[in-house]
mmCIF file of C-alpha atoms and ligand atoms in Angstrom:
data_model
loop_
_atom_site.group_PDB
_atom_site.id
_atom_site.type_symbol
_atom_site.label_atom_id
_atom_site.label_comp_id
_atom_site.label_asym_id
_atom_site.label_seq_id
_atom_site.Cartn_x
_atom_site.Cartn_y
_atom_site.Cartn_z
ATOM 1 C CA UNK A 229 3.119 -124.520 -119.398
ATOM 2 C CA UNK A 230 2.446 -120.659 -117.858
ATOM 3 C CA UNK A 231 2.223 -120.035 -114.445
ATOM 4 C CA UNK A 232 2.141 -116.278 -114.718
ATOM 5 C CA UNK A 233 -1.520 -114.743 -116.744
ATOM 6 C CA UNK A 234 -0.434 -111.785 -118.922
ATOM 7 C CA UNK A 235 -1.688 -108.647 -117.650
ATOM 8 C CA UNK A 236 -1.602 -107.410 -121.195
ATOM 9 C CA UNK A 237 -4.606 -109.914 -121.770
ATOM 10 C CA UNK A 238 -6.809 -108.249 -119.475
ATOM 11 C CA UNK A 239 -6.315 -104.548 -120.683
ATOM 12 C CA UNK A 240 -9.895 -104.026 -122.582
ATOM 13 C CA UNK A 241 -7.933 -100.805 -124.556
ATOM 14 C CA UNK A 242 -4.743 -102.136 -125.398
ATOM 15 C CA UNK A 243 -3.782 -103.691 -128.402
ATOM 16 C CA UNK A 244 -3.450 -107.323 -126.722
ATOM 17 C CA UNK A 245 -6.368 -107.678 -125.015
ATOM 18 C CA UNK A 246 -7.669 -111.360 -125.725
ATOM 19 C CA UNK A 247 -9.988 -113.656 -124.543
ATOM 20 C CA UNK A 248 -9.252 -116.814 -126.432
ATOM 21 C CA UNK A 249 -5.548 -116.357 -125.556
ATOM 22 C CA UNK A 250 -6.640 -115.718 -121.681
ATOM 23 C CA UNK A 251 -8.770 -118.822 -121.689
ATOM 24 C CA UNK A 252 -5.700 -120.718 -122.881
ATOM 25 C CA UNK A 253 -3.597 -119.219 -120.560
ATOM 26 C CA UNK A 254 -5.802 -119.759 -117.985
ATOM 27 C CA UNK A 255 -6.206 -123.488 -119.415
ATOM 28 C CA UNK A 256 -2.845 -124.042 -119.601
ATOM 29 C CA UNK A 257 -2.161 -123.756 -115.804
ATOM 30 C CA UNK A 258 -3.312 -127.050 -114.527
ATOM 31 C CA UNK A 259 -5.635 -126.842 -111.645
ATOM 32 C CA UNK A 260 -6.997 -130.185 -110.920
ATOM 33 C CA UNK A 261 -8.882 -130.466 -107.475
ATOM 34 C CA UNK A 262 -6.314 -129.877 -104.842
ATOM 35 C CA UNK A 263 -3.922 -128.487 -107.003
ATOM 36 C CA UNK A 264 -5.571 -125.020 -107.853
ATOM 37 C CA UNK A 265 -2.909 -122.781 -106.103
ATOM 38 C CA UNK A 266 -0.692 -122.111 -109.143
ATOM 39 C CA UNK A 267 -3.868 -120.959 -110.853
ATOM 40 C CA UNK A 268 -5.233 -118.921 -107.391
ATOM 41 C CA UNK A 269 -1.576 -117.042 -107.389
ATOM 42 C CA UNK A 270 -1.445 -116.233 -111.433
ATOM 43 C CA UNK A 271 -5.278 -114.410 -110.527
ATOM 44 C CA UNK A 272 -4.503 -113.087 -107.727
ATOM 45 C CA UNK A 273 -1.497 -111.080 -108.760
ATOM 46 C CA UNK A 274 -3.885 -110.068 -111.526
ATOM 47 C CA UNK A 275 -6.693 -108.677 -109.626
ATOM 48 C CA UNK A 276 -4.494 -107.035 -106.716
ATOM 49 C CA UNK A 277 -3.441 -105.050 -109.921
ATOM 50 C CA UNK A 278 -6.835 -103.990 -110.458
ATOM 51 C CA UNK A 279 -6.930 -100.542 -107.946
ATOM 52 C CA UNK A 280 -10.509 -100.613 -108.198
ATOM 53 C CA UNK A 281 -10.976 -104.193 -106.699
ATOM 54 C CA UNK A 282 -10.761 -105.125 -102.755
ATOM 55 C CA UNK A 283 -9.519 -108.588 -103.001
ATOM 56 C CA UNK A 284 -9.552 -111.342 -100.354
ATOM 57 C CA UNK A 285 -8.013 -114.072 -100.271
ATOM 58 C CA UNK A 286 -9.218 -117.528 -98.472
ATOM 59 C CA UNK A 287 -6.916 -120.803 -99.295
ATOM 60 C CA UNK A 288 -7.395 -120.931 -103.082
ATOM 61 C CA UNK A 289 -10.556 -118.793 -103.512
ATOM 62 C CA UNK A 290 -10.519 -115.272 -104.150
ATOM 63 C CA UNK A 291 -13.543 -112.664 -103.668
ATOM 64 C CA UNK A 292 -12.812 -109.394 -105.438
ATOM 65 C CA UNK A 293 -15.460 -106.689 -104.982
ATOM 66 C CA UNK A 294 -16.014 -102.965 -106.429
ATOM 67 C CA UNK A 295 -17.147 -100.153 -103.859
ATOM 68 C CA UNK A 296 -18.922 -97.716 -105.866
ATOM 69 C CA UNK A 297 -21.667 -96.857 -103.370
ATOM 70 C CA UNK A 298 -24.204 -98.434 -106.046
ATOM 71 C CA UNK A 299 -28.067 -99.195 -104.683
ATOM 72 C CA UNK A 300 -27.447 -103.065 -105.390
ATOM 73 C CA UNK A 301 -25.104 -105.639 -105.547
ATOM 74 C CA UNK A 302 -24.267 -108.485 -108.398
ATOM 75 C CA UNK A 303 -21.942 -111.281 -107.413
ATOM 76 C CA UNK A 304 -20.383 -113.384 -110.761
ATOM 77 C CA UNK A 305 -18.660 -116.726 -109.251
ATOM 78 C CA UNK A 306 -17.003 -119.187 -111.210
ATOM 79 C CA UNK A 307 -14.836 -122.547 -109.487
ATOM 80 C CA UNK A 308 -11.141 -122.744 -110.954
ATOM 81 C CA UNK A 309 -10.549 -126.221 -110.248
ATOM 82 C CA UNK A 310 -11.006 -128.921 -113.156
ATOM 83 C CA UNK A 311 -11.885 -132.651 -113.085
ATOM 84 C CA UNK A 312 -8.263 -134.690 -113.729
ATOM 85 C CA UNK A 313 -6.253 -134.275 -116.985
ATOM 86 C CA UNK A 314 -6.594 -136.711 -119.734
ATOM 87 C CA UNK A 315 -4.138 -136.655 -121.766
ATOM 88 C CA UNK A 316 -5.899 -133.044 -123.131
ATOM 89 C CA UNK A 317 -3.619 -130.300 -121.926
ATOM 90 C CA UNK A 318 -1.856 -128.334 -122.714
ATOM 91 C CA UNK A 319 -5.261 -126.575 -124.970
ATOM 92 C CA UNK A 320 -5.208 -126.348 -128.904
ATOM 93 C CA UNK A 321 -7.009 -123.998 -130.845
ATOM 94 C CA UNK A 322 -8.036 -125.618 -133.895
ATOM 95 C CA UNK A 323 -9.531 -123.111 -136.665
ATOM 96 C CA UNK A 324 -9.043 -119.560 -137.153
ATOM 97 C CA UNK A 325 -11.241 -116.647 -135.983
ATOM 98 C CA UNK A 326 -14.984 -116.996 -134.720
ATOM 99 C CA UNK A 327 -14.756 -120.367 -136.142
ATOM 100 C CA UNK A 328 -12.282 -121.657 -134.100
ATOM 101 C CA UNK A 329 -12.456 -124.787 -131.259
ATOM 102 C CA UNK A 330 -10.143 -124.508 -128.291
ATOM 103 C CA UNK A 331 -10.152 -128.112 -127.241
ATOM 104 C CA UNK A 332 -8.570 -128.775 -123.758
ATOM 105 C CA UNK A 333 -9.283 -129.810 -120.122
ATOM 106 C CA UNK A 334 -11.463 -126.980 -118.233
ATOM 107 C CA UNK A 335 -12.108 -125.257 -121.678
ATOM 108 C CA UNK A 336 -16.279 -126.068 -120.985
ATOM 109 C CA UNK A 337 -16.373 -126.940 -116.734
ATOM 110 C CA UNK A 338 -15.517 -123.827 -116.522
ATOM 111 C CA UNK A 339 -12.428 -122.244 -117.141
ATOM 112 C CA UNK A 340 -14.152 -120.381 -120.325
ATOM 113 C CA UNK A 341 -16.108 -118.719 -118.022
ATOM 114 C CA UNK A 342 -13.862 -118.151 -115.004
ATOM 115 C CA UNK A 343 -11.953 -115.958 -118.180
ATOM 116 C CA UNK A 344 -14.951 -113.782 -119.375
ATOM 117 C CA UNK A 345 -15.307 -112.929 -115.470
ATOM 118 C CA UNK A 346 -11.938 -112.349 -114.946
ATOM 119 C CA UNK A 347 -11.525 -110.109 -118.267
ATOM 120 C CA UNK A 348 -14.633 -108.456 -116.951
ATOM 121 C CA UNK A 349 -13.845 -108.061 -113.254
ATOM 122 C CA UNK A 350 -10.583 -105.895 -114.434
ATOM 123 C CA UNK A 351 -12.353 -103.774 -116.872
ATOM 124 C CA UNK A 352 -15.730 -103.089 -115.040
ATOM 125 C CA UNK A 353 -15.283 -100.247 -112.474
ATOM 126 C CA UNK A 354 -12.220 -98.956 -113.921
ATOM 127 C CA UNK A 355 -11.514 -95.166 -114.651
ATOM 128 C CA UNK A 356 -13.939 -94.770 -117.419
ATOM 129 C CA UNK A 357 -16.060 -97.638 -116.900
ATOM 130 C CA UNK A 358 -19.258 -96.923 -114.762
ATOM 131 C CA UNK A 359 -21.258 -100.386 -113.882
ATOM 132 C CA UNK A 360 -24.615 -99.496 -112.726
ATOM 133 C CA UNK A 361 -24.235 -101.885 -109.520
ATOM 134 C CA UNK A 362 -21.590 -102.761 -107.529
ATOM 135 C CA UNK A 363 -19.872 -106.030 -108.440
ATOM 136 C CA UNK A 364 -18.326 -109.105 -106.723
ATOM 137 C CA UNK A 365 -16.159 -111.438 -107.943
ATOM 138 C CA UNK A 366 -15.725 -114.806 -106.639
ATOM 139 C CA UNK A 367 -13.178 -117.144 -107.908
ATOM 140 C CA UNK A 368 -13.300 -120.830 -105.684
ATOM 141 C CA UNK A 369 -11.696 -123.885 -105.854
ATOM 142 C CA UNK A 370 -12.903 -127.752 -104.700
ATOM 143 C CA UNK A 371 -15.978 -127.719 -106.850
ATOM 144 C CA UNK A 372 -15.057 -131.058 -108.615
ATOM 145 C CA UNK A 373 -14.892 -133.101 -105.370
ATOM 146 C CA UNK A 374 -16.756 -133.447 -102.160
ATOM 147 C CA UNK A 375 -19.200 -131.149 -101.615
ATOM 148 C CA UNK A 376 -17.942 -130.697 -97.476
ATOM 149 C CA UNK A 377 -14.363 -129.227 -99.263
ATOM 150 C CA UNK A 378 -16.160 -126.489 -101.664
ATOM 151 C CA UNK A 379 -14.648 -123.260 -101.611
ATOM 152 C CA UNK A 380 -17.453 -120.986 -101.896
ATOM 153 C CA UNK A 381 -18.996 -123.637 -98.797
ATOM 154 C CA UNK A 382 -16.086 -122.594 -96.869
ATOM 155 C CA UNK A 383 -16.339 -118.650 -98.154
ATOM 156 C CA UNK A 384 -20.115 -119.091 -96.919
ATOM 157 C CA UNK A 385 -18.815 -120.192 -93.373
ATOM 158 C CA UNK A 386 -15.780 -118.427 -93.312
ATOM 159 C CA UNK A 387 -17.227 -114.436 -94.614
ATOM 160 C CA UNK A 388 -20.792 -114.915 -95.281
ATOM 161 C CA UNK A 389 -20.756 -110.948 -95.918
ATOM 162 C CA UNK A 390 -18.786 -111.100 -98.716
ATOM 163 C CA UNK A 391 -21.692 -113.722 -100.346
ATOM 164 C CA UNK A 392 -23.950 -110.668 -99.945
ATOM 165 C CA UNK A 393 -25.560 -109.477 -103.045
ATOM 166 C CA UNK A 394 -28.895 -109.358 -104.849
ATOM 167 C CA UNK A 395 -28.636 -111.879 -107.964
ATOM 168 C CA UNK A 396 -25.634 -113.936 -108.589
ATOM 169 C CA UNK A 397 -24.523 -115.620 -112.303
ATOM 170 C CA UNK A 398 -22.791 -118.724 -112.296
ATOM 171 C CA UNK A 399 -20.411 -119.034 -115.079
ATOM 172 C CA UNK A 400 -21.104 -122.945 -115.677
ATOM 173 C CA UNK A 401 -21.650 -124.141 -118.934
ATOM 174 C CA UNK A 402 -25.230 -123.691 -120.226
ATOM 175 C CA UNK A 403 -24.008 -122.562 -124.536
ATOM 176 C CA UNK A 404 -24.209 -118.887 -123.405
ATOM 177 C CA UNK A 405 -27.873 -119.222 -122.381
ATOM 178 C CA UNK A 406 -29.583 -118.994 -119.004
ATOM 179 C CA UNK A 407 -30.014 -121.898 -117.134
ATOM 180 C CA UNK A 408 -32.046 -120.903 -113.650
ATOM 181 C CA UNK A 409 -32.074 -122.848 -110.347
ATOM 182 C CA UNK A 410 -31.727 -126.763 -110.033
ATOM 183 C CA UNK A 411 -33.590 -129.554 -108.774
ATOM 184 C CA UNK A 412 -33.069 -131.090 -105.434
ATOM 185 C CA UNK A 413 -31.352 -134.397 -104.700
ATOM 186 C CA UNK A 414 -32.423 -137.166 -101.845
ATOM 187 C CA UNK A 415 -31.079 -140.643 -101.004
ATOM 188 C CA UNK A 416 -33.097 -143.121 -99.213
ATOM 189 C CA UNK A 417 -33.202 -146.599 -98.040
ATOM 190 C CA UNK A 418 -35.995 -148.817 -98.702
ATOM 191 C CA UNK A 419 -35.732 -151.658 -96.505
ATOM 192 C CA UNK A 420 -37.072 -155.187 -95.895
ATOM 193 C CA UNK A 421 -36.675 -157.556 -93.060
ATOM 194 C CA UNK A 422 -37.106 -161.575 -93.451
ATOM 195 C CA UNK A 423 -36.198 -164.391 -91.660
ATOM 196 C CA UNK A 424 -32.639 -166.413 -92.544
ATOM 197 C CA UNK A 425 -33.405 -169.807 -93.350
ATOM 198 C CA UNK A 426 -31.964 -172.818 -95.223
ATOM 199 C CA UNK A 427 -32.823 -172.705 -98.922
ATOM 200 C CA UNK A 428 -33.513 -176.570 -98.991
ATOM 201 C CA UNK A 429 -36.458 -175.849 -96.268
ATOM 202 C CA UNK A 430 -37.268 -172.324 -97.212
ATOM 203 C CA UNK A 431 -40.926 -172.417 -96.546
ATOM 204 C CA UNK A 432 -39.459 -171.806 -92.775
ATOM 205 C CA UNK A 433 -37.781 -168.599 -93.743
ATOM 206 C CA UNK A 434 -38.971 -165.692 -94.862
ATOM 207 C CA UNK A 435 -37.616 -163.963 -98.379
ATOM 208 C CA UNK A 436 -36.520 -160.320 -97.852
ATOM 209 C CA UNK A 437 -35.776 -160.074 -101.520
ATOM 210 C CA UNK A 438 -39.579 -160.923 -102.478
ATOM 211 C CA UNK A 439 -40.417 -158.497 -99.983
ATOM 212 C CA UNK A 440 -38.919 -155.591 -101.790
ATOM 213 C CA UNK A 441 -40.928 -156.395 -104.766
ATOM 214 C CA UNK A 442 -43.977 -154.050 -104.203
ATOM 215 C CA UNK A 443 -41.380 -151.230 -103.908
ATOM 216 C CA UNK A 444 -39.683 -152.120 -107.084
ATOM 217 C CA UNK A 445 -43.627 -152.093 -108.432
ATOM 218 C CA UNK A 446 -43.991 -149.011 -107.344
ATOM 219 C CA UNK A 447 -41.249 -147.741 -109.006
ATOM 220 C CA UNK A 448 -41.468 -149.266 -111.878
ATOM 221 C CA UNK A 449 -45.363 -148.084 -111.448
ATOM 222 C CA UNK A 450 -44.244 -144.118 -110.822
ATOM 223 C CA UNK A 451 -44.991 -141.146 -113.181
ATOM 224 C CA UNK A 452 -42.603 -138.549 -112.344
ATOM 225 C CA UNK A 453 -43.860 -134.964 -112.646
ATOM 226 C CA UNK A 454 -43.048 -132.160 -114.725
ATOM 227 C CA UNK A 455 -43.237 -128.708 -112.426
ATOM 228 C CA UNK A 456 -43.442 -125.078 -113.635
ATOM 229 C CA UNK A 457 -41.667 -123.086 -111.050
ATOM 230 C CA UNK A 458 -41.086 -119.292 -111.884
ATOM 231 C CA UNK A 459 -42.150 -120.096 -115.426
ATOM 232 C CA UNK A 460 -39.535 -122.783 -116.182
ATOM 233 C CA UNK A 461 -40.224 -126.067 -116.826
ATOM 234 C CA UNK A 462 -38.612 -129.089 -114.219
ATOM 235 C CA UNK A 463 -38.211 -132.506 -114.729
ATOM 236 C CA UNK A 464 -38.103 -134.790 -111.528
ATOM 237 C CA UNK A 465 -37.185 -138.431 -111.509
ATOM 238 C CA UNK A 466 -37.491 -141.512 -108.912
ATOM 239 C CA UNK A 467 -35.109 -144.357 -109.890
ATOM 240 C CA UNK A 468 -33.972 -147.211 -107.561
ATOM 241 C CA UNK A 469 -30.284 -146.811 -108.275
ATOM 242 C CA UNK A 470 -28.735 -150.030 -106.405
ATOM 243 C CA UNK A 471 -29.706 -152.968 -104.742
ATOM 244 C CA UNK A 472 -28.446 -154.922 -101.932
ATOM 245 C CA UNK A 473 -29.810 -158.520 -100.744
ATOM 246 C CA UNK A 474 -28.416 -161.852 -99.642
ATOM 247 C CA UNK A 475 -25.252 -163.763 -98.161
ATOM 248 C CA UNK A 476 -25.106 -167.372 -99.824
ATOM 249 C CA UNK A 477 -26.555 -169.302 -102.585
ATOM 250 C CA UNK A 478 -28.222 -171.730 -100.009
ATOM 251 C CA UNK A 479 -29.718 -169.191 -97.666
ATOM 252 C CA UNK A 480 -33.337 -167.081 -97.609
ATOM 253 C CA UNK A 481 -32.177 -163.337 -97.137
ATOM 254 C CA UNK A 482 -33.556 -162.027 -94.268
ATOM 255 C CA UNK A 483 -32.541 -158.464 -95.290
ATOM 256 C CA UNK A 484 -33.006 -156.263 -98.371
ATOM 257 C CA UNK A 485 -32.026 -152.669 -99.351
ATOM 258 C CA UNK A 486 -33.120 -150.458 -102.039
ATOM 259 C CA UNK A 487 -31.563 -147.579 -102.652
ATOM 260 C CA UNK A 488 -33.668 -145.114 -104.393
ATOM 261 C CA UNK A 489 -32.337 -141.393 -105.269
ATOM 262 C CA UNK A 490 -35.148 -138.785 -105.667
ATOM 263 C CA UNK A 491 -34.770 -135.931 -108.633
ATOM 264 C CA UNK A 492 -37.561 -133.490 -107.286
ATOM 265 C CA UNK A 493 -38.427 -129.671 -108.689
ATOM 266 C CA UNK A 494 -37.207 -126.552 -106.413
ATOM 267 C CA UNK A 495 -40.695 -126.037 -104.986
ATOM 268 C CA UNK A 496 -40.939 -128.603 -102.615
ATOM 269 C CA UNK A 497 -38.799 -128.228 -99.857
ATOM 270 C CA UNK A 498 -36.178 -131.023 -98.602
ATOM 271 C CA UNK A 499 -38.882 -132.270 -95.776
ATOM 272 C CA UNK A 500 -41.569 -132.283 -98.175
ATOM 273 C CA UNK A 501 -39.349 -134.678 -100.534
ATOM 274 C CA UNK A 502 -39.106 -136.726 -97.649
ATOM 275 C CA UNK A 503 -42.758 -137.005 -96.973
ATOM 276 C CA UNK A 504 -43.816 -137.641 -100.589
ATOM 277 C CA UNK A 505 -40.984 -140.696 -100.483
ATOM 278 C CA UNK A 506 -42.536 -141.508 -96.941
ATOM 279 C CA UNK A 507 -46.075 -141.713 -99.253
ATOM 280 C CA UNK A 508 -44.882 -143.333 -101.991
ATOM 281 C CA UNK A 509 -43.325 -146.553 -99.730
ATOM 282 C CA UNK A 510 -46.263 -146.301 -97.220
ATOM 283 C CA UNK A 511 -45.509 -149.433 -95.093
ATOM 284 C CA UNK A 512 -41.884 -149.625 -95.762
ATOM 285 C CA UNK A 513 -39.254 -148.437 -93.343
ATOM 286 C CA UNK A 514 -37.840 -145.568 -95.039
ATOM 287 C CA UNK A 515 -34.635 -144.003 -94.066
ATOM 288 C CA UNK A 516 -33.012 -141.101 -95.631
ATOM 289 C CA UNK A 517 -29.073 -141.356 -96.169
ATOM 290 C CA UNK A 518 -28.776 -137.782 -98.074
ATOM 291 C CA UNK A 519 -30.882 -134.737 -99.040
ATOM 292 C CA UNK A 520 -29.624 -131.527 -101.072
ATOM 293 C CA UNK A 521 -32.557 -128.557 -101.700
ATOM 294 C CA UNK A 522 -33.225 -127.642 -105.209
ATOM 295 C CA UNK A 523 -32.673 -123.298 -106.122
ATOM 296 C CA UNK A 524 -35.789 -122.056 -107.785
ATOM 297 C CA UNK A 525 -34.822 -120.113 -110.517
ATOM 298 C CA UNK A 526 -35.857 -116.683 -109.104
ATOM 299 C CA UNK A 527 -36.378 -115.184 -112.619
ATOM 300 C CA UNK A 528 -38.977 -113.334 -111.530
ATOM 301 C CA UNK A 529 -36.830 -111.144 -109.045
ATOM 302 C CA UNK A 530 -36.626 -107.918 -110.679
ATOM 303 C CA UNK A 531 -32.605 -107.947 -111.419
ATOM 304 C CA UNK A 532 -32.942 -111.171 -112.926
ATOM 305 C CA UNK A 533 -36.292 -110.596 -114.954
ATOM 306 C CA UNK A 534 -34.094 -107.321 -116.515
ATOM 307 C CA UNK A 535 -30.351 -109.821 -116.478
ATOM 308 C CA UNK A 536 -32.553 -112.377 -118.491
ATOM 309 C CA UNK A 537 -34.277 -109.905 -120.981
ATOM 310 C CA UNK A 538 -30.844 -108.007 -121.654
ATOM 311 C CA UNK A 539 -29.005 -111.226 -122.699
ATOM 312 C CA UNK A 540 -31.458 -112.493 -124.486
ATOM 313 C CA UNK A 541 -31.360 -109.552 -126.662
ATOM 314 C CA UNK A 542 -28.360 -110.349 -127.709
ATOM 315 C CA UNK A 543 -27.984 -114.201 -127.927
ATOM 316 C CA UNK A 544 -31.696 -115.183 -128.173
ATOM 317 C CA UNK A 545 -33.235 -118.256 -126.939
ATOM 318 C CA UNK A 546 -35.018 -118.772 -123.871
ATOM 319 C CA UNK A 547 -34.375 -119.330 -119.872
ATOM 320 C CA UNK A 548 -34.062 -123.528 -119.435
ATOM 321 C CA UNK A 549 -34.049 -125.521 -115.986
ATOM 322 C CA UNK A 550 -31.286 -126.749 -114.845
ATOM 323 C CA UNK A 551 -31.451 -130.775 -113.611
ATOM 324 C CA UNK A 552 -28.588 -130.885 -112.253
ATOM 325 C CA UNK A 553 -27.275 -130.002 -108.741
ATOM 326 C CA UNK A 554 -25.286 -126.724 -108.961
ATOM 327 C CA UNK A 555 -23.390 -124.127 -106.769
ATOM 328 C CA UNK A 556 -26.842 -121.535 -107.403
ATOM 329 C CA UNK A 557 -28.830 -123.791 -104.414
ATOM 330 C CA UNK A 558 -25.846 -122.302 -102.535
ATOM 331 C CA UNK A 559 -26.620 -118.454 -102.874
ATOM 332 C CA UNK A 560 -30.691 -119.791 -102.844
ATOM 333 C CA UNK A 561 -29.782 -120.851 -99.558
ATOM 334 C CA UNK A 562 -28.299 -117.273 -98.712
ATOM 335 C CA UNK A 563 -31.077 -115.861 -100.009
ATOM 336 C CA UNK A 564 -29.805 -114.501 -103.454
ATOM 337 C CA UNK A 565 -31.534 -115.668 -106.659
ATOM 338 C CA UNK A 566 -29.316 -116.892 -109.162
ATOM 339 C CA UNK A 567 -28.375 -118.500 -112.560
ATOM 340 C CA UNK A 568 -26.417 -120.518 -114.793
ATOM 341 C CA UNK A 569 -24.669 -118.108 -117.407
ATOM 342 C CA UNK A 570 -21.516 -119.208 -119.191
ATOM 343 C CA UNK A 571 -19.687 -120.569 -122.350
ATOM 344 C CA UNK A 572 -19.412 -124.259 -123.867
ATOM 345 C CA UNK A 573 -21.670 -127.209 -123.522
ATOM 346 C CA UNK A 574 -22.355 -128.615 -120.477
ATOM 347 C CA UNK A 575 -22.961 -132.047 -121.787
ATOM 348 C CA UNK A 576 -19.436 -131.605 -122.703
ATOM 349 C CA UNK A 577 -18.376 -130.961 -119.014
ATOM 350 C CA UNK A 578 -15.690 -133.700 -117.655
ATOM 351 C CA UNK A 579 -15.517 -135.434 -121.368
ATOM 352 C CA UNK A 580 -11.963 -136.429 -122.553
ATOM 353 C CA UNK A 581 -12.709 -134.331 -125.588
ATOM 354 C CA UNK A 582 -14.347 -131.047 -124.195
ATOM 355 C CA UNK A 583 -13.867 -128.279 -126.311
ATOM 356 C CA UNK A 584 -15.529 -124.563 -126.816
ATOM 357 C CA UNK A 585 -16.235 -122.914 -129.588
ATOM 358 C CA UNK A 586 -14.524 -119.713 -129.123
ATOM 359 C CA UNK A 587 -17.380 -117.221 -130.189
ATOM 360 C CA UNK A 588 -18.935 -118.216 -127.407
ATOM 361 C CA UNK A 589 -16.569 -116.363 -125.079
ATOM 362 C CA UNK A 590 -17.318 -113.003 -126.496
ATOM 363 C CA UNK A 591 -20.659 -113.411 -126.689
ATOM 364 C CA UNK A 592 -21.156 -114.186 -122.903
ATOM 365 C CA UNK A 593 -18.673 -110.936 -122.209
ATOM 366 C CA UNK A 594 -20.640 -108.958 -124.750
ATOM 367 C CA UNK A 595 -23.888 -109.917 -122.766
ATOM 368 C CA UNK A 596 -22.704 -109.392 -119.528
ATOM 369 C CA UNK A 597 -20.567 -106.556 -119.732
ATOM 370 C CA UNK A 598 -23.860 -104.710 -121.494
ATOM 371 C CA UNK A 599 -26.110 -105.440 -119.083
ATOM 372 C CA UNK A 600 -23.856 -104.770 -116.318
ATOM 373 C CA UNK A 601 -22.818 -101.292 -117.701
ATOM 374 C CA UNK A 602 -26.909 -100.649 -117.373
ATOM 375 C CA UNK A 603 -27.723 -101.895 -121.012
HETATM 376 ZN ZN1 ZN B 58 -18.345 -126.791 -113.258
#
């Protein structure tokens, strides 16, 4: 295994200059949740090489930022840390050339594109490179696990200045195309009161359980919308996802809980999620056990309108939602659009077998290094 990343990788004019040997490299140096400080050194010494860069460091995240006196600002973040090894490290690169598969822990969630940033970041504001804004780069750790222990939470809390910027790309999986915003997430409880009695003379009880009926109905009963937000299509969804009801085999419940998470499109706000659950189980006693805002995809914000046309140009297809809850509701919540933009599949994130095809790499640092250098 390496601890130490090749500076030789990273030098866009020399002869070994690499990506698919950085990702590996990168790869290579295990970085579970926890354990990312091996990986947080090897970058570190990497960008504190970089002249150009001012680089702070906060426990395992690093912000790196150019000072070029440019009119606008473009932060590219990307977590280091990795779901837990199985069994599929160290990497193998199966194949030769653009054909290749480098199969491996972190090689898709998102070590792929933690490399094209990182490969970027050194080049990018170099003698002889001009970007046309300035840049910030934001390597984090705790991504995996507990939202309360992310590192670009704590960056958020602990320098919100050096958030700052006017679009932000994540570099999560989305198969080198744009994935904008995310939906929002809520947790409630639907409950029902009864009254306990003995099953043998239930008729002076009162069933909890068949009380919760009508909101299982109305469930069952629900159309979930599909909502165009900043010209992207999102999906919501309103599924009970547990249910909890009863203490004996001989006894009338007099309690029952359904627990019911909410999917819901980045233009209604967290309060207005609550009131259309609040509609929906009119009568019930609703209470709300945990609520995350959606990101709209801000593609309409002038950097990203001109970020989304660039790419496109070179990889084609076309700007796709995001369902999932991501790190871009963080900068939404600071204020700066932002999108999904980064190598490998993300249905392949946290498999055993997650591998990216390699020409994918390239392709994301050909994109974003031309549309950063004003293409
Ligand atoms: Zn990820």
């Amino acid at each position: 295994m390496h601890t130490v990343i090749d500076p030789a990788l990273l030098d866009p004019s020399g002869p070994g200059a690499d990506l698919v040997d950085l990702t590996r490299t990168i790869c290579d140096i295990p970085s579970v949740s926890g354990d990312e400080e091996a990986l947080a050194d090897a970058i570190e010494t990497l960008l504190r090489g970089c002249p150009h860069l001012d680089v702070v460091r906060d426990g395992d995240a690093l912000v790196a930022r150019t000072n070029l006196g440019r009119d606008r600002r473009v932060v590219v973040a990307g977590h280091i840390d990795t779901v837990p090894i199985a069994d599929n490290l160290p990497t193998r690169l199966v194949g030769t050339g653009d054909d290749a598969v480098l199969w491996g822990r972190g090689t898709v969630d998102m070590l792929g594109g933690v490399a094209v940033a990182l490969a970027l970041a050194a080049e990018l504001g170099a003698p002889g490179s001009a970007p046309a804004h300035d840049l910030t780069w934001i390597f984090y750790d705790h991504e995996e696990v507990d939202s309360a222990l992310n590192g670009l939470g704590r960056l958020a809390r602990n320098h919100p200045g050096l958030l700052r910027g006017d679009f932000a790309i994540l570099g999560e999986p989305s198969n080198a195309g744009i994935e904008g915003g995310c939906n929002g997430t809520m947790r409630v409880e639907v409950r029902t009161r009864g009254v306990a009695a003995h099953s043998a003379r239930a008729w002076t009880g009162e069933n909890a359980i068949h009380a919760a009926a009508p909101v299982l109905g109305r469930l069952a009963a629900y159309e979930p919308r599909e909502v165009a937000v900043d010209g992207l299509v999102y999906r919501e969804g309103l599924n009970a996802v547990r249910i909890e009801g009863g203490i004996a085999g001989n006894v009338i419940p007099d309690a029952c809980t359904v627990e019911v998470n909410y999917r819901f499109a980045p233009s209604r706000s967290v309060e207005e999620a609550e009131a259309h659950l609040r509609d929906v189980f009119a009568g019930f006693d609703v209470v709300v056990t945990d609520a995350a805002g959606g990101a709209r995809p801000g593609l309409d914000d002038p950097l990203a309108a001109q970020f989304v046309k660039s790419v496109l140009a070179t990889t084609g297809g076309v700007p796709a939602p995001k369902y999932g809850w991501t790190d871009v509701a963080r900068f939404a919540e600071l204020g700066v659009p932002a999108v999904n933009f980064g190598p490998g599949d993300p249905l392949l994130a946290h498999k055993d077998d997650e591998h990216l095809p390699v020409a994918q790499l390239a392709q994301c640092r050909d994109a974003l290094r031309a549309w950063l250098l004003g293409g």
